[in-house]
């Protein structure tokens, strides 16, 4: 039986660890946070994801899954830690690889000849080779004595367990035998999708390309929303009509773009090829600037001092994740402009991003004006309540 060690037990690492366990492997979930390890060891998940609690219960019941803060020897290591960006002194954004580098050092401290280290974290080109160098340096092994590969995660919150089984996976390595070995591991989990092999650089660029495409498309939709506002027409109706064309698929505008993928990954391409990627940069500027535009837009309807309900504080519909959330940025801009922000995020318990979290009923009772930033199901189901106050709909929810 192969032993797999998952480095990082967050939004990607935890469901990955569970799925490999249920596929028959012995799995160790490594995380630097003792509180996370303690909670998972007690059988309780620390993130919101449909079906994940039941899956964890099943995985622990097999006796093949445990969690630790100390790296252990294994046959396969999968690095699934965050890769945020950081701002440079000249206000450029570049990848922050310290979590990947730390995980690689942990792997190197216990790695043995013949081991495989897979980088799942979304990273700039050459990151897999960086991991390879760190593992080699820490372990004292020559690079030829172990294998590395890149297999970017391609799942979204709300469908993680489904997409881990059904989505195609890309596996890339500068050594074909490493890619084949990784495929033999992942094919036990990917029961419906296809596993496609390539080199490491292509695999790294593939995930970045997917999310950058979406970012650029959303930027186009966000610009259309501004044009339609000046024209006095419904942008959602316009896009619906345009998408009737068989070769057109315009995305939906919103209050911006958030999350750990679409709002971050384009920077990983731009930082390496700044001189030849102006489109990627401009798309990022459009999407990052949308919260400010929405704040200025509602200023035509309601003046500073008013109580504004921000309906949705996570980065996308029906999840609890606020990473890079444009709704949070929008709320902060409103506060700076002198509005009283009434936050409403039904998928988070307790305060959210420094704001007291209100139920929808509380928010609509207290507010003078509402801004719908997310297509949360509880909002869709309570459109009549939202309509009792003046509102601005960033996502077309009230047309549903």
mmCIF file with all atom_site columns, C-alpha atoms in Angstrom, residues 141-358:
data_model
loop_
_atom_site.group_PDB
_atom_site.id
_atom_site.type_symbol
_atom_site.label_atom_id
_atom_site.label_alt_id
_atom_site.label_comp_id
_atom_site.label_asym_id
_atom_site.label_entity_id
_atom_site.label_seq_id
_atom_site.pdbx_PDB_ins_code
_atom_site.Cartn_x
_atom_site.Cartn_y
_atom_site.Cartn_z
_atom_site.occupancy
_atom_site.B_iso_or_equiv
_atom_site.pdbx_formal_charge
_atom_site.auth_seq_id
_atom_site.auth_comp_id
_atom_site.auth_asym_id
_atom_site.auth_atom_id
_atom_site.pdbx_PDB_model_num
ATOM 1   C CA . UNK A 1 141 ? 19.819  13.440 -2.675  1.00 0.00 ? 141 UNK A CA 1
ATOM 2   C CA . UNK A 1 142 ? 20.726  14.023 -6.290  1.00 0.00 ? 142 UNK A CA 1
ATOM 3   C CA . UNK A 1 143 ? 17.713  15.101 -8.362  1.00 0.00 ? 143 UNK A CA 1
ATOM 4   C CA . UNK A 1 144 ? 17.908  11.819 -10.241 1.00 0.00 ? 144 UNK A CA 1
ATOM 5   C CA . UNK A 1 145 ? 17.169  9.878  -7.041  1.00 0.00 ? 145 UNK A CA 1
ATOM 6   C CA . UNK A 1 146 ? 13.608  11.137 -6.611  1.00 0.00 ? 146 UNK A CA 1
ATOM 7   C CA . UNK A 1 147 ? 10.832  12.438 -8.849  1.00 0.00 ? 147 UNK A CA 1
ATOM 8   C CA . UNK A 1 148 ? 8.834   15.654 -9.074  1.00 0.00 ? 148 UNK A CA 1
ATOM 9   C CA . UNK A 1 149 ? 5.725   16.565 -11.053 1.00 0.00 ? 149 UNK A CA 1
ATOM 10  C CA . UNK A 1 150 ? 3.095   19.269 -11.274 1.00 0.00 ? 150 UNK A CA 1
ATOM 11  C CA . UNK A 1 151 ? -0.611  18.442 -11.118 1.00 0.00 ? 151 UNK A CA 1
ATOM 12  C CA . UNK A 1 152 ? -2.545  21.703 -10.698 1.00 0.00 ? 152 UNK A CA 1
ATOM 13  C CA . UNK A 1 153 ? -5.790  21.507 -8.754  1.00 0.00 ? 153 UNK A CA 1
ATOM 14  C CA . UNK A 1 154 ? -8.829  22.318 -10.916 1.00 0.00 ? 154 UNK A CA 1
ATOM 15  C CA . UNK A 1 155 ? -11.734 22.247 -8.485  1.00 0.00 ? 155 UNK A CA 1
ATOM 16  C CA . UNK A 1 156 ? -14.125 24.895 -7.192  1.00 0.00 ? 156 UNK A CA 1
ATOM 17  C CA . UNK A 1 157 ? -15.696 25.318 -3.759  1.00 0.00 ? 157 UNK A CA 1
ATOM 18  C CA . UNK A 1 158 ? -19.118 23.726 -3.588  1.00 0.00 ? 158 UNK A CA 1
ATOM 19  C CA . UNK A 1 159 ? -18.204 20.894 -5.968  1.00 0.00 ? 159 UNK A CA 1
ATOM 20  C CA . UNK A 1 160 ? -14.836 19.740 -4.673  1.00 0.00 ? 160 UNK A CA 1
ATOM 21  C CA . UNK A 1 161 ? -15.598 16.080 -4.043  1.00 0.00 ? 161 UNK A CA 1
ATOM 22  C CA . UNK A 1 162 ? -17.372 15.764 -7.385  1.00 0.00 ? 162 UNK A CA 1
ATOM 23  C CA . UNK A 1 163 ? -14.699 17.516 -9.412  1.00 0.00 ? 163 UNK A CA 1
ATOM 24  C CA . UNK A 1 164 ? -11.836 15.618 -7.789  1.00 0.00 ? 164 UNK A CA 1
ATOM 25  C CA . UNK A 1 165 ? -13.362 12.500 -9.349  1.00 0.00 ? 165 UNK A CA 1
ATOM 26  C CA . UNK A 1 166 ? -14.748 13.873 -12.589 1.00 0.00 ? 166 UNK A CA 1
ATOM 27  C CA . UNK A 1 167 ? -12.513 16.699 -13.805 1.00 0.00 ? 167 UNK A CA 1
ATOM 28  C CA . UNK A 1 168 ? -9.656  16.008 -16.197 1.00 0.00 ? 168 UNK A CA 1
ATOM 29  C CA . UNK A 1 169 ? -6.238  16.359 -14.556 1.00 0.00 ? 169 UNK A CA 1
ATOM 30  C CA . UNK A 1 170 ? -3.040  17.662 -16.107 1.00 0.00 ? 170 UNK A CA 1
ATOM 31  C CA . UNK A 1 171 ? 0.209   16.087 -14.903 1.00 0.00 ? 171 UNK A CA 1
ATOM 32  C CA . UNK A 1 172 ? 3.523   17.462 -16.071 1.00 0.00 ? 172 UNK A CA 1
ATOM 33  C CA . UNK A 1 173 ? 7.147   16.621 -15.367 1.00 0.00 ? 173 UNK A CA 1
ATOM 34  C CA . UNK A 1 174 ? 10.547  17.107 -16.963 1.00 0.00 ? 174 UNK A CA 1
ATOM 35  C CA . UNK A 1 175 ? 10.908  13.327 -16.563 1.00 0.00 ? 175 UNK A CA 1
ATOM 36  C CA . UNK A 1 176 ? 8.267   11.191 -18.352 1.00 0.00 ? 176 UNK A CA 1
ATOM 37  C CA . UNK A 1 177 ? 8.623   8.392  -15.794 1.00 0.00 ? 177 UNK A CA 1
ATOM 38  C CA . UNK A 1 178 ? 7.650   10.798 -13.012 1.00 0.00 ? 178 UNK A CA 1
ATOM 39  C CA . UNK A 1 179 ? 4.515   11.845 -14.892 1.00 0.00 ? 179 UNK A CA 1
ATOM 40  C CA . UNK A 1 180 ? 3.598   8.207  -15.430 1.00 0.00 ? 180 UNK A CA 1
ATOM 41  C CA . UNK A 1 181 ? 4.130   7.412  -11.754 1.00 0.00 ? 181 UNK A CA 1
ATOM 42  C CA . UNK A 1 182 ? 1.944   10.352 -10.728 1.00 0.00 ? 182 UNK A CA 1
ATOM 43  C CA . UNK A 1 183 ? -0.723  9.196  -13.171 1.00 0.00 ? 183 UNK A CA 1
ATOM 44  C CA . UNK A 1 184 ? -0.772  5.745  -11.568 1.00 0.00 ? 184 UNK A CA 1
ATOM 45  C CA . UNK A 1 185 ? -1.549  7.422  -8.240  1.00 0.00 ? 185 UNK A CA 1
ATOM 46  C CA . UNK A 1 186 ? -4.129  9.976  -9.391  1.00 0.00 ? 186 UNK A CA 1
ATOM 47  C CA . UNK A 1 187 ? -6.057  7.555  -11.596 1.00 0.00 ? 187 UNK A CA 1
ATOM 48  C CA . UNK A 1 188 ? -7.284  5.812  -8.434  1.00 0.00 ? 188 UNK A CA 1
ATOM 49  C CA . UNK A 1 189 ? -9.181  9.014  -7.572  1.00 0.00 ? 189 UNK A CA 1
ATOM 50  C CA . UNK A 1 190 ? -9.990  10.439 -11.013 1.00 0.00 ? 190 UNK A CA 1
ATOM 51  C CA . UNK A 1 191 ? -12.638 7.868  -11.879 1.00 0.00 ? 191 UNK A CA 1
ATOM 52  C CA . UNK A 1 192 ? -14.469 9.778  -14.632 1.00 0.00 ? 192 UNK A CA 1
ATOM 53  C CA . UNK A 1 193 ? -12.071 12.457 -15.848 1.00 0.00 ? 193 UNK A CA 1
ATOM 54  C CA . UNK A 1 194 ? -9.098  11.936 -18.146 1.00 0.00 ? 194 UNK A CA 1
ATOM 55  C CA . UNK A 1 195 ? -5.508  12.303 -16.945 1.00 0.00 ? 195 UNK A CA 1
ATOM 56  C CA . UNK A 1 196 ? -3.376  14.071 -19.536 1.00 0.00 ? 196 UNK A CA 1
ATOM 57  C CA . UNK A 1 197 ? 0.420   14.035 -19.417 1.00 0.00 ? 197 UNK A CA 1
ATOM 58  C CA . UNK A 1 198 ? 2.762   16.788 -20.511 1.00 0.00 ? 198 UNK A CA 1
ATOM 59  C CA . UNK A 1 199 ? 5.937   18.572 -19.372 1.00 0.00 ? 199 UNK A CA 1
ATOM 60  C CA . UNK A 1 200 ? 6.145   20.564 -16.142 1.00 0.00 ? 200 UNK A CA 1
ATOM 61  C CA . UNK A 1 201 ? 6.164   24.039 -17.708 1.00 0.00 ? 201 UNK A CA 1
ATOM 62  C CA . UNK A 1 202 ? 3.084   23.313 -19.819 1.00 0.00 ? 202 UNK A CA 1
ATOM 63  C CA . UNK A 1 203 ? 1.256   21.923 -16.785 1.00 0.00 ? 203 UNK A CA 1
ATOM 64  C CA . UNK A 1 204 ? 2.096   25.035 -14.764 1.00 0.00 ? 204 UNK A CA 1
ATOM 65  C CA . UNK A 1 205 ? 0.931   27.328 -17.559 1.00 0.00 ? 205 UNK A CA 1
ATOM 66  C CA . UNK A 1 206 ? -2.260  25.339 -18.135 1.00 0.00 ? 206 UNK A CA 1
ATOM 67  C CA . UNK A 1 207 ? -3.887  26.291 -14.819 1.00 0.00 ? 207 UNK A CA 1
ATOM 68  C CA . UNK A 1 208 ? -2.725  29.895 -15.175 1.00 0.00 ? 208 UNK A CA 1
ATOM 69  C CA . UNK A 1 209 ? -4.123  30.006 -18.702 1.00 0.00 ? 209 UNK A CA 1
ATOM 70  C CA . UNK A 1 210 ? -7.533  28.697 -17.633 1.00 0.00 ? 210 UNK A CA 1
ATOM 71  C CA . UNK A 1 211 ? -8.022  31.277 -14.906 1.00 0.00 ? 211 UNK A CA 1
ATOM 72  C CA . UNK A 1 212 ? -6.503  34.145 -16.870 1.00 0.00 ? 212 UNK A CA 1
ATOM 73  C CA . UNK A 1 213 ? -8.960  33.444 -19.695 1.00 0.00 ? 213 UNK A CA 1
ATOM 74  C CA . UNK A 1 214 ? -11.823 33.770 -17.234 1.00 0.00 ? 214 UNK A CA 1
ATOM 75  C CA . UNK A 1 215 ? -10.364 36.925 -15.701 1.00 0.00 ? 215 UNK A CA 1
ATOM 76  C CA . UNK A 1 216 ? -10.096 38.606 -19.100 1.00 0.00 ? 216 UNK A CA 1
ATOM 77  C CA . UNK A 1 217 ? -13.620 37.543 -20.046 1.00 0.00 ? 217 UNK A CA 1
ATOM 78  C CA . UNK A 1 218 ? -15.031 38.859 -16.761 1.00 0.00 ? 218 UNK A CA 1
ATOM 79  C CA . UNK A 1 219 ? -13.125 42.122 -17.256 1.00 0.00 ? 219 UNK A CA 1
ATOM 80  C CA . UNK A 1 220 ? -14.903 42.488 -20.595 1.00 0.00 ? 220 UNK A CA 1
ATOM 81  C CA . UNK A 1 221 ? -18.252 41.877 -18.893 1.00 0.00 ? 221 UNK A CA 1
ATOM 82  C CA . UNK A 1 222 ? -17.409 44.374 -16.159 1.00 0.00 ? 222 UNK A CA 1
ATOM 83  C CA . UNK A 1 223 ? -16.541 47.002 -18.756 1.00 0.00 ? 223 UNK A CA 1
ATOM 84  C CA . UNK A 1 224 ? -19.814 46.265 -20.538 1.00 0.00 ? 224 UNK A CA 1
ATOM 85  C CA . UNK A 1 225 ? -21.670 46.872 -17.275 1.00 0.00 ? 225 UNK A CA 1
ATOM 86  C CA . UNK A 1 226 ? -20.180 50.374 -17.145 1.00 0.00 ? 226 UNK A CA 1
ATOM 87  C CA . UNK A 1 227 ? -21.096 51.074 -20.767 1.00 0.00 ? 227 UNK A CA 1
ATOM 88  C CA . UNK A 1 228 ? -24.640 49.820 -20.213 1.00 0.00 ? 228 UNK A CA 1
ATOM 89  C CA . UNK A 1 229 ? -24.965 51.997 -17.132 1.00 0.00 ? 229 UNK A CA 1
ATOM 90  C CA . UNK A 1 230 ? -24.229 55.074 -19.260 1.00 0.00 ? 230 UNK A CA 1
ATOM 91  C CA . UNK A 1 231 ? -26.637 53.901 -21.920 1.00 0.00 ? 231 UNK A CA 1
ATOM 92  C CA . UNK A 1 232 ? -29.330 53.140 -19.369 1.00 0.00 ? 232 UNK A CA 1
ATOM 93  C CA . UNK A 1 233 ? -29.796 49.551 -20.552 1.00 0.00 ? 233 UNK A CA 1
ATOM 94  C CA . UNK A 1 234 ? -29.712 46.184 -18.772 1.00 0.00 ? 234 UNK A CA 1
ATOM 95  C CA . UNK A 1 235 ? -26.268 44.586 -19.117 1.00 0.00 ? 235 UNK A CA 1
ATOM 96  C CA . UNK A 1 236 ? -27.597 41.163 -18.139 1.00 0.00 ? 236 UNK A CA 1
ATOM 97  C CA . UNK A 1 237 ? -30.222 41.283 -20.872 1.00 0.00 ? 237 UNK A CA 1
ATOM 98  C CA . UNK A 1 238 ? -27.571 42.413 -23.340 1.00 0.00 ? 238 UNK A CA 1
ATOM 99  C CA . UNK A 1 239 ? -25.237 39.535 -22.477 1.00 0.00 ? 239 UNK A CA 1
ATOM 100 C CA . UNK A 1 240 ? -28.087 37.033 -22.592 1.00 0.00 ? 240 UNK A CA 1
ATOM 101 C CA . UNK A 1 241 ? -28.964 38.168 -26.107 1.00 0.00 ? 241 UNK A CA 1
ATOM 102 C CA . UNK A 1 242 ? -25.324 38.248 -27.258 1.00 0.00 ? 242 UNK A CA 1
ATOM 103 C CA . UNK A 1 243 ? -24.768 34.728 -25.959 1.00 0.00 ? 243 UNK A CA 1
ATOM 104 C CA . UNK A 1 244 ? -27.518 33.466 -28.251 1.00 0.00 ? 244 UNK A CA 1
ATOM 105 C CA . UNK A 1 245 ? -24.832 33.556 -30.935 1.00 0.00 ? 245 UNK A CA 1
ATOM 106 C CA . UNK A 1 246 ? -23.263 30.072 -31.183 1.00 0.00 ? 246 UNK A CA 1
ATOM 107 C CA . UNK A 1 247 ? -19.696 31.412 -31.015 1.00 0.00 ? 247 UNK A CA 1
ATOM 108 C CA . UNK A 1 248 ? -20.157 33.955 -28.214 1.00 0.00 ? 248 UNK A CA 1
ATOM 109 C CA . UNK A 1 249 ? -19.907 33.269 -24.494 1.00 0.00 ? 249 UNK A CA 1
ATOM 110 C CA . UNK A 1 250 ? -19.606 36.493 -22.518 1.00 0.00 ? 250 UNK A CA 1
ATOM 111 C CA . UNK A 1 251 ? -19.233 35.918 -18.775 1.00 0.00 ? 251 UNK A CA 1
ATOM 112 C CA . UNK A 1 252 ? -21.338 37.652 -16.127 1.00 0.00 ? 252 UNK A CA 1
ATOM 113 C CA . UNK A 1 253 ? -20.257 40.944 -14.528 1.00 0.00 ? 253 UNK A CA 1
ATOM 114 C CA . UNK A 1 254 ? -20.136 41.461 -10.786 1.00 0.00 ? 254 UNK A CA 1
ATOM 115 C CA . UNK A 1 255 ? -18.647 43.615 -8.066  1.00 0.00 ? 255 UNK A CA 1
ATOM 116 C CA . UNK A 1 256 ? -15.171 42.417 -9.061  1.00 0.00 ? 256 UNK A CA 1
ATOM 117 C CA . UNK A 1 257 ? -13.192 39.180 -9.110  1.00 0.00 ? 257 UNK A CA 1
ATOM 118 C CA . UNK A 1 258 ? -12.037 37.389 -5.981  1.00 0.00 ? 258 UNK A CA 1
ATOM 119 C CA . UNK A 1 259 ? -10.748 34.124 -4.630  1.00 0.00 ? 259 UNK A CA 1
ATOM 120 C CA . UNK A 1 260 ? -7.391  32.476 -4.598  1.00 0.00 ? 260 UNK A CA 1
ATOM 121 C CA . UNK A 1 261 ? -7.409  31.581 -8.309  1.00 0.00 ? 261 UNK A CA 1
ATOM 122 C CA . UNK A 1 262 ? -8.875  33.990 -10.843 1.00 0.00 ? 262 UNK A CA 1
ATOM 123 C CA . UNK A 1 263 ? -7.844  37.107 -8.930  1.00 0.00 ? 263 UNK A CA 1
ATOM 124 C CA . UNK A 1 264 ? -4.312  35.820 -8.361  1.00 0.00 ? 264 UNK A CA 1
ATOM 125 C CA . UNK A 1 265 ? -3.183  33.510 -11.170 1.00 0.00 ? 265 UNK A CA 1
ATOM 126 C CA . UNK A 1 266 ? -2.938  36.131 -13.949 1.00 0.00 ? 266 UNK A CA 1
ATOM 127 C CA . UNK A 1 267 ? -0.249  37.915 -11.941 1.00 0.00 ? 267 UNK A CA 1
ATOM 128 C CA . UNK A 1 268 ? 1.878   34.755 -12.049 1.00 0.00 ? 268 UNK A CA 1
ATOM 129 C CA . UNK A 1 269 ? 2.072   35.010 -15.836 1.00 0.00 ? 269 UNK A CA 1
ATOM 130 C CA . UNK A 1 270 ? 2.506   38.773 -15.872 1.00 0.00 ? 270 UNK A CA 1
ATOM 131 C CA . UNK A 1 271 ? 5.354   38.758 -13.334 1.00 0.00 ? 271 UNK A CA 1
ATOM 132 C CA . UNK A 1 272 ? 7.436   36.498 -15.577 1.00 0.00 ? 272 UNK A CA 1
ATOM 133 C CA . UNK A 1 273 ? 6.544   38.146 -18.887 1.00 0.00 ? 273 UNK A CA 1
ATOM 134 C CA . UNK A 1 274 ? 5.657   41.718 -17.989 1.00 0.00 ? 274 UNK A CA 1
ATOM 135 C CA . UNK A 1 275 ? 6.813   43.179 -21.294 1.00 0.00 ? 275 UNK A CA 1
ATOM 136 C CA . UNK A 1 276 ? 4.533   41.010 -23.475 1.00 0.00 ? 276 UNK A CA 1
ATOM 137 C CA . UNK A 1 277 ? 1.348   40.652 -21.385 1.00 0.00 ? 277 UNK A CA 1
ATOM 138 C CA . UNK A 1 278 ? -0.369  44.094 -21.339 1.00 0.00 ? 278 UNK A CA 1
ATOM 139 C CA . UNK A 1 279 ? -3.827  42.552 -21.879 1.00 0.00 ? 279 UNK A CA 1
ATOM 140 C CA . UNK A 1 280 ? -3.503  40.403 -18.761 1.00 0.00 ? 280 UNK A CA 1
ATOM 141 C CA . UNK A 1 281 ? -2.435  43.436 -16.742 1.00 0.00 ? 281 UNK A CA 1
ATOM 142 C CA . UNK A 1 282 ? -5.275  45.639 -17.978 1.00 0.00 ? 282 UNK A CA 1
ATOM 143 C CA . UNK A 1 283 ? -7.866  42.952 -17.248 1.00 0.00 ? 283 UNK A CA 1
ATOM 144 C CA . UNK A 1 284 ? -6.599  42.790 -13.681 1.00 0.00 ? 284 UNK A CA 1
ATOM 145 C CA . UNK A 1 285 ? -6.866  46.561 -13.385 1.00 0.00 ? 285 UNK A CA 1
ATOM 146 C CA . UNK A 1 286 ? -10.457 46.525 -14.661 1.00 0.00 ? 286 UNK A CA 1
ATOM 147 C CA . UNK A 1 287 ? -11.561 43.824 -12.242 1.00 0.00 ? 287 UNK A CA 1
ATOM 148 C CA . UNK A 1 288 ? -9.661  45.231 -9.267  1.00 0.00 ? 288 UNK A CA 1
ATOM 149 C CA . UNK A 1 289 ? -11.231 48.625 -9.965  1.00 0.00 ? 289 UNK A CA 1
ATOM 150 C CA . UNK A 1 290 ? -14.839 47.419 -10.130 1.00 0.00 ? 290 UNK A CA 1
ATOM 151 C CA . UNK A 1 291 ? -15.571 47.712 -6.356  1.00 0.00 ? 291 UNK A CA 1
ATOM 152 C CA . UNK A 1 292 ? -14.605 51.404 -6.473  1.00 0.00 ? 292 UNK A CA 1
ATOM 153 C CA . UNK A 1 293 ? -16.802 51.935 -9.536  1.00 0.00 ? 293 UNK A CA 1
ATOM 154 C CA . UNK A 1 294 ? -19.811 50.288 -7.841  1.00 0.00 ? 294 UNK A CA 1
ATOM 155 C CA . UNK A 1 295 ? -19.282 52.459 -4.757  1.00 0.00 ? 295 UNK A CA 1
ATOM 156 C CA . UNK A 1 296 ? -19.264 55.571 -6.939  1.00 0.00 ? 296 UNK A CA 1
ATOM 157 C CA . UNK A 1 297 ? -22.291 54.304 -8.887  1.00 0.00 ? 297 UNK A CA 1
ATOM 158 C CA . UNK A 1 298 ? -24.507 53.879 -5.837  1.00 0.00 ? 298 UNK A CA 1
ATOM 159 C CA . UNK A 1 299 ? -23.493 57.375 -4.768  1.00 0.00 ? 299 UNK A CA 1
ATOM 160 C CA . UNK A 1 300 ? -26.011 58.571 -7.362  1.00 0.00 ? 300 UNK A CA 1
ATOM 161 C CA . UNK A 1 301 ? -28.766 56.797 -5.423  1.00 0.00 ? 301 UNK A CA 1
ATOM 162 C CA . UNK A 1 302 ? -27.764 57.194 -1.782  1.00 0.00 ? 302 UNK A CA 1
ATOM 163 C CA . UNK A 1 303 ? -25.386 59.594 -0.073  1.00 0.00 ? 303 UNK A CA 1
ATOM 164 C CA . UNK A 1 304 ? -22.694 58.980 2.568   1.00 0.00 ? 304 UNK A CA 1
ATOM 165 C CA . UNK A 1 305 ? -24.126 58.547 6.027   1.00 0.00 ? 305 UNK A CA 1
ATOM 166 C CA . UNK A 1 306 ? -26.766 56.120 4.777   1.00 0.00 ? 306 UNK A CA 1
ATOM 167 C CA . UNK A 1 307 ? -26.932 52.538 6.010   1.00 0.00 ? 307 UNK A CA 1
ATOM 168 C CA . UNK A 1 308 ? -25.965 50.242 3.133   1.00 0.00 ? 308 UNK A CA 1
ATOM 169 C CA . UNK A 1 309 ? -26.444 46.476 3.335   1.00 0.00 ? 309 UNK A CA 1
ATOM 170 C CA . UNK A 1 310 ? -23.736 44.529 1.507   1.00 0.00 ? 310 UNK A CA 1
ATOM 171 C CA . UNK A 1 311 ? -25.459 41.274 0.610   1.00 0.00 ? 311 UNK A CA 1
ATOM 172 C CA . UNK A 1 312 ? -22.619 38.776 0.283   1.00 0.00 ? 312 UNK A CA 1
ATOM 173 C CA . UNK A 1 313 ? -19.103 39.023 1.708   1.00 0.00 ? 313 UNK A CA 1
ATOM 174 C CA . UNK A 1 314 ? -17.436 35.830 0.449   1.00 0.00 ? 314 UNK A CA 1
ATOM 175 C CA . UNK A 1 315 ? -15.683 35.808 -2.927  1.00 0.00 ? 315 UNK A CA 1
ATOM 176 C CA . UNK A 1 316 ? -18.284 33.694 -4.745  1.00 0.00 ? 316 UNK A CA 1
ATOM 177 C CA . UNK A 1 317 ? -21.786 32.369 -4.291  1.00 0.00 ? 317 UNK A CA 1
ATOM 178 C CA . UNK A 1 318 ? -22.665 29.815 -1.612  1.00 0.00 ? 318 UNK A CA 1
ATOM 179 C CA . UNK A 1 319 ? -19.250 29.482 0.053   1.00 0.00 ? 319 UNK A CA 1
ATOM 180 C CA . UNK A 1 320 ? -17.600 30.786 3.237   1.00 0.00 ? 320 UNK A CA 1
ATOM 181 C CA . UNK A 1 321 ? -14.253 31.819 1.729   1.00 0.00 ? 321 UNK A CA 1
ATOM 182 C CA . UNK A 1 322 ? -13.422 35.552 1.793   1.00 0.00 ? 322 UNK A CA 1
ATOM 183 C CA . UNK A 1 323 ? -9.939  35.360 0.234   1.00 0.00 ? 323 UNK A CA 1
ATOM 184 C CA . UNK A 1 324 ? -9.428  38.290 -2.151  1.00 0.00 ? 324 UNK A CA 1
ATOM 185 C CA . UNK A 1 325 ? -13.155 39.008 -1.861  1.00 0.00 ? 325 UNK A CA 1
ATOM 186 C CA . UNK A 1 326 ? -14.191 42.072 -3.893  1.00 0.00 ? 326 UNK A CA 1
ATOM 187 C CA . UNK A 1 327 ? -17.273 42.326 -1.683  1.00 0.00 ? 327 UNK A CA 1
ATOM 188 C CA . UNK A 1 328 ? -15.055 42.914 1.351   1.00 0.00 ? 328 UNK A CA 1
ATOM 189 C CA . UNK A 1 329 ? -13.062 45.502 -0.600  1.00 0.00 ? 329 UNK A CA 1
ATOM 190 C CA . UNK A 1 330 ? -16.321 47.141 -1.647  1.00 0.00 ? 330 UNK A CA 1
ATOM 191 C CA . UNK A 1 331 ? -17.544 47.241 1.963   1.00 0.00 ? 331 UNK A CA 1
ATOM 192 C CA . UNK A 1 332 ? -14.276 48.855 3.054   1.00 0.00 ? 332 UNK A CA 1
ATOM 193 C CA . UNK A 1 333 ? -14.560 51.480 0.309   1.00 0.00 ? 333 UNK A CA 1
ATOM 194 C CA . UNK A 1 334 ? -18.114 52.294 1.413   1.00 0.00 ? 334 UNK A CA 1
ATOM 195 C CA . UNK A 1 335 ? -16.916 52.696 4.993   1.00 0.00 ? 335 UNK A CA 1
ATOM 196 C CA . UNK A 1 336 ? -14.119 55.026 3.886   1.00 0.00 ? 336 UNK A CA 1
ATOM 197 C CA . UNK A 1 337 ? -16.642 57.106 1.959   1.00 0.00 ? 337 UNK A CA 1
ATOM 198 C CA . UNK A 1 338 ? -18.749 57.584 5.079   1.00 0.00 ? 338 UNK A CA 1
ATOM 199 C CA . UNK A 1 339 ? -21.470 54.979 4.643   1.00 0.00 ? 339 UNK A CA 1
ATOM 200 C CA . UNK A 1 340 ? -22.549 52.710 7.493   1.00 0.00 ? 340 UNK A CA 1
ATOM 201 C CA . UNK A 1 341 ? -21.937 49.170 6.280   1.00 0.00 ? 341 UNK A CA 1
ATOM 202 C CA . UNK A 1 342 ? -24.337 46.406 7.283   1.00 0.00 ? 342 UNK A CA 1
ATOM 203 C CA . UNK A 1 343 ? -22.685 43.122 6.318   1.00 0.00 ? 343 UNK A CA 1
ATOM 204 C CA . UNK A 1 344 ? -24.746 40.063 5.493   1.00 0.00 ? 344 UNK A CA 1
ATOM 205 C CA . UNK A 1 345 ? -22.982 36.773 4.785   1.00 0.00 ? 345 UNK A CA 1
ATOM 206 C CA . UNK A 1 346 ? -25.238 33.740 5.419   1.00 0.00 ? 346 UNK A CA 1
ATOM 207 C CA . UNK A 1 347 ? -22.442 31.212 4.861   1.00 0.00 ? 347 UNK A CA 1
ATOM 208 C CA . UNK A 1 348 ? -20.233 32.532 7.663   1.00 0.00 ? 348 UNK A CA 1
ATOM 209 C CA . UNK A 1 349 ? -20.956 32.335 11.373  1.00 0.00 ? 349 UNK A CA 1
ATOM 210 C CA . UNK A 1 350 ? -19.969 35.293 13.507  1.00 0.00 ? 350 UNK A CA 1
ATOM 211 C CA . UNK A 1 351 ? -18.218 38.446 12.382  1.00 0.00 ? 351 UNK A CA 1
ATOM 212 C CA . UNK A 1 352 ? -16.944 38.664 8.825   1.00 0.00 ? 352 UNK A CA 1
ATOM 213 C CA . UNK A 1 353 ? -13.893 40.662 7.711   1.00 0.00 ? 353 UNK A CA 1
ATOM 214 C CA . UNK A 1 354 ? -14.155 42.963 10.724  1.00 0.00 ? 354 UNK A CA 1
ATOM 215 C CA . UNK A 1 355 ? -17.879 43.620 10.341  1.00 0.00 ? 355 UNK A CA 1
ATOM 216 C CA . UNK A 1 356 ? -20.745 42.386 12.473  1.00 0.00 ? 356 UNK A CA 1
ATOM 217 C CA . UNK A 1 357 ? -22.535 39.749 10.437  1.00 0.00 ? 357 UNK A CA 1
ATOM 218 C CA . UNK A 1 358 ? -26.301 40.203 10.101  1.00 0.00 ? 358 UNK A CA 1
#
